[in-house]
Every structure is written in structure tokens, then in C-alpha cells.
C-alpha positions as a Python dict, from the first residue, in 0.01 Angstrom:
ca = {
    (1, 'M'): (0, 0, 0),
    (2, 'T'): (-52, -303, 225),
    (3, 'L'): (-413, -416, 256),
    (4, 'F'): (-595, -643, 497),
    (5, 'Q'): (-840, -857, 304),
    (6, 'F'): (-1134, -991, 506),
    (7, 'T'): (-1369, -1262, 385),
    (8, 'I'): (-1724, -1164, 484),
    (9, 'P'): (-1939, -1301, 642),
    (10, 'P'): (-1874, -1328, 928),
    (11, 'L'): (-1814, -959, 989),
    (12, 'P'): (-1513, -832, 1184),
    (13, 'H'): (-1642, -738, 1528),
    (14, 'Y'): (-1564, -465, 1780),
    (15, 'M'): (-1414, -557, 2118),
    (16, 'A'): (-1287, -249, 2307),
    (17, 'S'): (-1144, 99, 2253),
    (18, 'G'): (-997, 397, 2438),
    (19, 'F'): (-803, 721, 2415),
    (20, 'T'): (-443, 760, 2531),
    (21, 'I'): (-223, 1065, 2593),
    (22, 'N'): (151, 1002, 2614),
    (23, 'A'): (414, 1249, 2727),
    (24, 'P'): (736, 1304, 2528),
    (25, 'G'): (971, 1011, 2583),
    (26, 'F'): (699, 745, 2586),
    (27, 'K'): (787, 430, 2395),
    (28, 'H'): (520, 178, 2300),
    (29, 'P'): (573, -154, 2484),
    (30, 'G'): (664, -468, 2295),
    (31, 'R'): (385, -725, 2257),
    (32, 'R'): (378, -1056, 2075),
    (33, 'R'): (74, -1230, 1927),
    (34, 'I'): (-196, -1039, 2118),
    (35, 'E'): (-460, -1232, 1919),
    (36, 'V'): (-665, -923, 1827),
    (37, 'F'): (-631, -658, 1557),
    (38, 'D'): (-517, -329, 1711),
    (39, 'L'): (-624, -10, 1529),
    (40, 'L'): (-431, 306, 1620),
    (41, 'V'): (-550, 651, 1508),
    (42, 'V'): (-323, 942, 1604),
    (43, 'T'): (-479, 1285, 1663),
    (44, 'E'): (-172, 1472, 1790),
    (45, 'G'): (204, 1415, 1773),
    (46, 'C'): (358, 1100, 1625),
    (47, 'L'): (364, 738, 1737),
    (48, 'Y'): (660, 522, 1631),
    (49, 'I'): (548, 159, 1600),
    (50, 'G'): (725, -143, 1459),
    (51, 'E'): (564, -465, 1339),
    (52, 'E'): (822, -740, 1297),
    (53, 'E'): (1083, -572, 1071),
    (54, 'Q'): (859, -289, 947),
    (55, 'R'): (863, 59, 1101),
    (56, 'F'): (576, 309, 1094),
    (57, 'N'): (559, 679, 1180),
    (58, 'I'): (191, 734, 1265),
    (59, 'E'): (134, 1109, 1249),
    (60, 'A'): (-187, 1300, 1323),
    (61, 'G'): (-458, 1207, 1074),
    (62, 'H'): (-306, 864, 1004),
    (63, 'S'): (-405, 514, 1115),
    (64, 'L'): (-230, 180, 1152),
    (65, 'I'): (-375, -167, 1205),
    (66, 'L'): (-146, -411, 1384),
    (67, 'R'): (-179, -780, 1308),
    (68, 'P'): (-299, -1023, 1577),
    (69, 'D'): (-25, -1273, 1495),
    (70, 'A'): (287, -1053, 1487),
    (71, 'Y'): (538, -887, 1721),
    (72, 'H'): (473, -515, 1782),
    (73, 'H'): (704, -269, 1952),
    (74, 'G'): (791, 95, 1982),
    (75, 'W'): (1104, 156, 1776),
    (76, 'Q'): (1153, 513, 1896),
    (77, 'P'): (1020, 725, 2187),
    (78, 'C'): (764, 999, 2118),
    (79, 'K'): (932, 1335, 2063),
    (80, 'V'): (627, 1542, 2161),
    (81, 'Q'): (300, 1480, 2344),
    (82, 'T'): (118, 1219, 2142),
    (83, 'C'): (-256, 1146, 2157),
    (84, 'Y'): (-423, 854, 1991),
    (85, 'H'): (-735, 640, 1985),
    (86, 'W'): (-687, 262, 2005),
    (87, 'L'): (-941, -3, 1914),
    (88, 'H'): (-931, -381, 1934),
    (89, 'F'): (-1130, -592, 1692),
    (90, 'Q'): (-1134, -951, 1571),
    (91, 'T'): (-1289, -1173, 1309),
    (92, 'T'): (-1381, -1540, 1316),
    (93, 'G'): (-1374, -1541, 937),
    (94, 'G'): (-1085, -1567, 696),
    (95, 'W'): (-838, -1284, 644),
    (96, 'S'): (-512, -1226, 460),
    (97, 'I'): (-273, -942, 391),
    (98, 'H'): (-163, -832, 45),
    (99, 'D'): (-8, -550, -153),
    (100, 'S'): (-257, -316, -321),
    (101, 'N'): (-141, -448, -660),
    (102, 'Y'): (-256, -797, -562),
    (103, 'S'): (-534, -935, -780),
    (104, 'E'): (-770, -1173, -605),
    (105, 'Y'): (-787, -1517, -766),
    (106, 'E'): (-1137, -1641, -836),
    (107, 'P'): (-1143, -2004, -955),
    (108, 'A'): (-1383, -2090, -1236),
    (109, 'D'): (-1671, -2331, -1172),
    (110, 'A'): (-1610, -2673, -1323),
    (111, 'D'): (-1986, -2725, -1348),
    (112, 'P'): (-2166, -2385, -1351),
    (113, 'S'): (-2515, -2536, -1321),
    (114, 'A'): (-2419, -2752, -1022),
    (115, 'A'): (-2245, -2460, -853),
    (116, 'A'): (-2550, -2238, -905),
    (117, 'A'): (-2776, -2500, -750),
    (118, 'A'): (-2546, -2535, -450),
    (119, 'R'): (-2541, -2158, -393),
    (120, 'I'): (-2916, -2153, -328),
    (121, 'F'): (-2857, -2304, 15),
    (122, 'T'): (-2512, -2169, 101),
    (123, 'T'): (-2395, -1835, 233),
    (124, 'Q'): (-2208, -1633, -25),
    (125, 'T'): (-1897, -1453, 94),
    (126, 'F'): (-1728, -1143, -41),
    (127, 'I'): (-1406, -952, 14),
    (128, 'K'): (-1357, -628, 208),
    (129, 'Q'): (-1021, -452, 181),
    (130, 'V'): (-888, -218, 452),
    (131, 'P'): (-548, -43, 444),
    (132, 'Q'): (-302, -138, 715),
    (133, 'F'): (-138, 207, 721),
    (134, 'T'): (-295, 512, 564),
    (135, 'K'): (-357, 884, 572),
    (136, 'L'): (-723, 901, 660),
    (137, 'L'): (-959, 1050, 407),
    (138, 'Q'): (-1183, 1187, 684),
    (139, 'P'): (-987, 1178, 1012),
    (140, 'A'): (-1241, 1383, 1208),
    (141, 'K'): (-1519, 1140, 1116),
    (142, 'V'): (-1305, 838, 1207),
    (143, 'T'): (-1211, 976, 1548),
    (144, 'E'): (-1569, 1079, 1620),
    (145, 'T'): (-1690, 725, 1547),
    (146, 'I'): (-1427, 574, 1778),
    (147, 'R'): (-1517, 828, 2047),
    (148, 'Q'): (-1879, 715, 2029),
    (149, 'L'): (-1774, 350, 2053),
    (150, 'T'): (-1560, 422, 2360),
    (151, 'E'): (-1840, 619, 2524),
    (152, 'L'): (-2079, 326, 2477),
    (153, 'D'): (-1839, 85, 2650),
    (154, 'R'): (-1975, 194, 2987),
    (155, 'H'): (-2313, 46, 2900),
    (156, 'N'): (-2225, -246, 2673),
    (157, 'H'): (-2352, -499, 2925),
    (158, 'R'): (-2686, -423, 2759),
    (159, 'S'): (-2750, -611, 2436),
    (160, 'S'): (-2899, -307, 2264),
    (161, 'V'): (-2580, -108, 2330),
    (162, 'S'): (-2352, -389, 2212),
    (163, 'W'): (-2557, -410, 1893),
    (164, 'K'): (-2521, -35, 1839),
    (165, 'Q'): (-2145, -67, 1886),
    (166, 'Q'): (-2122, -334, 1620),
    (167, 'L'): (-2316, -116, 1377),
    (168, 'L'): (-2089, 179, 1451),
    (169, 'F'): (-1785, -42, 1401),
    (170, 'Q'): (-1904, -143, 1056),
    (171, 'E'): (-1928, 228, 973),
    (172, 'L'): (-1571, 267, 1094),
    (173, 'V'): (-1452, -18, 871),
    (174, 'E'): (-1616, 156, 576),
    (175, 'Q'): (-1445, 485, 667),
    (176, 'L'): (-1106, 311, 676),
    (177, 'S'): (-1178, 137, 348),
    (178, 'A'): (-1276, 470, 189),
    (179, 'S'): (-924, 599, 259),
    (180, 'F'): (-807, 337, 10),
    (181, 'E'): (-1104, 365, -226),
    (182, 'M'): (-1072, 739, -283),
    (183, 'H'): (-1339, 737, -550),
    (184, 'N'): (-1600, 655, -285),
    (185, 'S'): (-1565, 1000, -132),
    (186, 'S'): (-1830, 1259, -216),
    (187, 'P'): (-1816, 1640, -241),
    (188, 'A'): (-2041, 1660, 65),
    (189, 'A'): (-1803, 1444, 270),
    (190, 'L'): (-1503, 1651, 166),
    (191, 'C'): (-1686, 1974, 254),
    (192, 'A'): (-1785, 1838, 596),
    (193, 'E'): (-1430, 1719, 661),
    (194, 'Q'): (-1283, 2059, 572),
    (195, 'A'): (-1534, 2229, 801),
    (196, 'A'): (-1458, 1988, 1085),
    (197, 'T'): (-1084, 2046, 1044),
    (198, 'Y'): (-1131, 2424, 1056),
    (199, 'L'): (-1352, 2401, 1365),
    (200, 'R'): (-1100, 2180, 1544),
    (201, 'Q'): (-818, 2419, 1463),
    (202, 'H'): (-1013, 2728, 1577),
    (203, 'Y'): (-1224, 2587, 1861),
    (204, 'R'): (-1082, 2839, 2109),
    (205, 'E'): (-1219, 3124, 1897),
    (206, 'A'): (-1572, 3261, 1850),
    (207, 'V'): (-1627, 3104, 1507),
    (208, 'T'): (-1926, 3231, 1308),
    (209, 'A'): (-2103, 3056, 1020),
    (210, 'K'): (-1986, 3334, 787),
    (211, 'E'): (-1621, 3295, 890),
    (212, 'L'): (-1642, 2920, 847),
    (213, 'G'): (-1791, 2958, 499),
    (214, 'E'): (-1529, 3210, 390),
    (215, 'S'): (-1244, 2996, 524),
    (216, 'I'): (-1329, 2688, 316),
    (217, 'N'): (-1511, 2861, 27),
    (218, 'F'): (-1854, 2706, 74),
    (219, 'H'): (-2188, 2865, 157),
    (220, 'P'): (-2278, 2827, 528),
    (221, 'V'): (-2610, 2660, 442),
    (222, 'Y'): (-2433, 2400, 227),
    (223, 'I'): (-2176, 2340, 502),
    (224, 'A'): (-2453, 2283, 756),
    (225, 'R'): (-2628, 2039, 523),
    (226, 'C'): (-2304, 1847, 459),
    (227, 'M'): (-2210, 1824, 828),
    (228, 'Q'): (-2559, 1705, 916),
    (229, 'K'): (-2528, 1431, 655),
    (230, 'V'): (-2176, 1322, 750),
    (231, 'F'): (-2161, 1384, 1127),
    (232, 'G'): (-2529, 1392, 1212),
    (233, 'C'): (-2511, 1740, 1364),
    (234, 'S'): (-2483, 2108, 1276),
    (235, 'P'): (-2146, 2292, 1271),
    (236, 'I'): (-2222, 2462, 1605),
    (237, 'D'): (-2316, 2130, 1766),
    (238, 'Y'): (-1997, 1972, 1630),
    (239, 'L'): (-1793, 2262, 1770),
    (240, 'T'): (-1964, 2240, 2109),
    (241, 'R'): (-1904, 1865, 2126),
    (242, 'F'): (-1536, 1906, 2041),
    (243, 'R'): (-1493, 2186, 2298),
    (244, 'I'): (-1644, 1965, 2566),
    (245, 'E'): (-1408, 1679, 2477),
    (246, 'R'): (-1112, 1916, 2517),
    (247, 'A'): (-1258, 2042, 2845),
    (248, 'K'): (-1286, 1685, 2978),
    (249, 'L'): (-915, 1634, 2921),
    (250, 'L'): (-830, 1957, 3104),
    (251, 'L'): (-1060, 1867, 3394),
    (252, 'L'): (-876, 1538, 3438),
    (253, 'Q'): (-522, 1652, 3365),
    (254, 'T'): (-505, 1995, 3534),
    (255, 'D'): (-618, 2172, 3849),
    (256, 'Q'): (-733, 2481, 3661),
    (257, 'P'): (-1061, 2636, 3782),
    (258, 'V'): (-1367, 2537, 3582),
    (259, 'A'): (-1418, 2897, 3468),
    (260, 'R'): (-1062, 2907, 3331),
    (261, 'I'): (-1112, 2578, 3146),
    (262, 'A'): (-1434, 2711, 2996),
    (263, 'E'): (-1248, 3012, 2859),
    (264, 'E'): (-959, 2802, 2731),
    (265, 'V'): (-1183, 2577, 2521),
    (266, 'G'): (-1380, 2861, 2366),
    (267, 'F'): (-1679, 2926, 2595),
    (268, 'S'): (-1717, 3295, 2673),
    (269, 'H'): (-1954, 3239, 2967),
    (270, 'P'): (-1879, 2979, 3241),
    (271, 'A'): (-2251, 2928, 3310),
    (272, 'Y'): (-2319, 2836, 2946),
    (273, 'F'): (-2021, 2601, 2954),
    (274, 'A'): (-2156, 2430, 3265),
    (275, 'S'): (-2504, 2388, 3117),
    (276, 'S'): (-2368, 2261, 2783),
    (277, 'F'): (-2134, 2018, 2959),
    (278, 'T'): (-2416, 1884, 3177),
    (279, 'K'): (-2646, 1846, 2876),
    (280, 'H'): (-2389, 1638, 2684),
    (281, 'E'): (-2235, 1439, 2971),
    (282, 'G'): (-2525, 1412, 3216),
    (283, 'I'): (-2304, 1549, 3495),
    (284, 'S'): (-2161, 1891, 3583),
    (285, 'P'): (-1793, 1976, 3513),
    (286, 'R'): (-1714, 1984, 3887),
    (287, 'K'): (-1878, 1648, 3954),
    (288, 'Y'): (-1706, 1504, 3647),
    (289, 'R'): (-1369, 1608, 3789),
    (290, 'Q'): (-1454, 1472, 4134),
    (291, 'R'): (-1574, 1140, 4001),
    (292, 'F'): (-1299, 1065, 3750),
    (293, 'A'): (-999, 1267, 3866),
    (294, 'H'): (-1023, 1201, 4236),
    (295, 'G'): (-1199, 867, 4249),
}
């Protein structure tokens, strides 16, 4: 496995992110030396990206980080609709790229006492390793973090929001690193991830806590505790949030009536859908469509 190795501090920092939906036949444009790291996380379909002579098939649940100093291109068009999050980040610190079998060289101090004295007044750095291409250990958690970062972009002219984005980005780096450091995963995280995957797959259905528990072989109370710890919300809140995200796409991409969209994403009552949407987005579904779909 190829690893990016960052010398910290300074920390890699977040710049911008977004979500893209490409129709079959789309081919990623060629770009050379874009001067930022480009993280791609596919949620549906498959993205075919080349970096110099290497070729990657980024399927759902996988991520790829493109180098800031290389040539990137689409080596094959998408065969099916492909959805992915993208995120640009950079570092002003040192970085390198190595194979996972690489062993970092740490030179010995010629004069240990002198080196110890010097370290009192100097910043000590350390290494953080992140896989360039990997199957994500917790894809739902990764995509949720990027979604939050993208949502905050609208208000990042405020220092407090920019600070929150940087904190979220450090969480994201840790999530990517955990995909390489498998031993860092906990039973609670794996339980929450399984529950999130089931909810995403069955969001159109009326999922009950009992059905969720039986599907992944965990007690509903334990599932709720794990999801609260990992995602910061209950299973029903996670499901509602995901349904609303799917509804937002349909509001922008189709002319279906709001009531039909509510039914398609799993809400049995249009009025409850409208109130839930307004609570999460601060705007009604109809006004959301008017504002973003029709300018």
C-alpha cells in the first residue's frame, strides 16, 4: 500500500470540498500540478483516475488522494452514474510518499545531552501516515464528515466556522489513517458502521429499531449507544439526515412533486417530511428547490 507521510506540525489544512454526480460516459479531465492534495471518496458507481502512469478504480466505499505535484487524468469514462465527494487540502510542512513496508529512518543523536537541551526550546515534529488509495474502514463516517465540511463552506468567512472546519478535517485525517491502522478500530465503531450501512441501504423503508438490531445481530440499545458515540446522533436521527440528503438531490435534479419525493426517500407523510426538512436545512423543500434549482 502506498502511504503519504506528513511531518507534523504544521498540520495539513482544509481548503474546500463538494459533492459531484456524473452521468455514465463522464471522463475526469486531465490536470497537471494543481498544487493541492485532492481527496476523492466515491459513494456510488466507479471513478477511473490515473496519476502519472498509475491507474485507479475508485469504487463506492473507497478513497484516493491525488498528489499536488503530479499529472492526473481520467483513463476511462464512467460506466454508470458515479457520485463522489472531493476535498482539497494542503500542508506547509514536509511530506513524502512511501510503500507501507517503508521503515522511517531516525538518525541517532551524536550528543544526546546537547540534543535534549536543544529540544527544550524547539518544536518537536512527528509523522502521520495516510493511505493514498484504500477501502475505507468506516465509509459512512468519512462521507458524513466531508458533508459537514462542505455545509460549513457557506459560512467560512467567519473565523469560528473556519476553525471548526479545521478541527473536522483533522478528524477526517484520523479516519483515513484508521483505514490503514486497522487495529485502531473499536467494536463500537464497527457496530455503528454496520448500522449506518444498513440504514443507507434501506432508507426507503420503515426501519424499526428491532429490525435494525436483528439485521446486524446487536441489541438496539447498544446500536444506539455506538451510533451516538461515532456519529453523534441516534439511529433515527442518522436515518432522517440521510433521507433529507437524498431528498435534496431529487429536489435539484428532478421535477417530481415534493410529496412524491417525500415518499421516495422514506417519509410516509409529506407534512412530516416538510417539517423535518425545514428543521435540518432552515428552509422548506419548495423554497430550497426555488433557491438552488431555479436561481
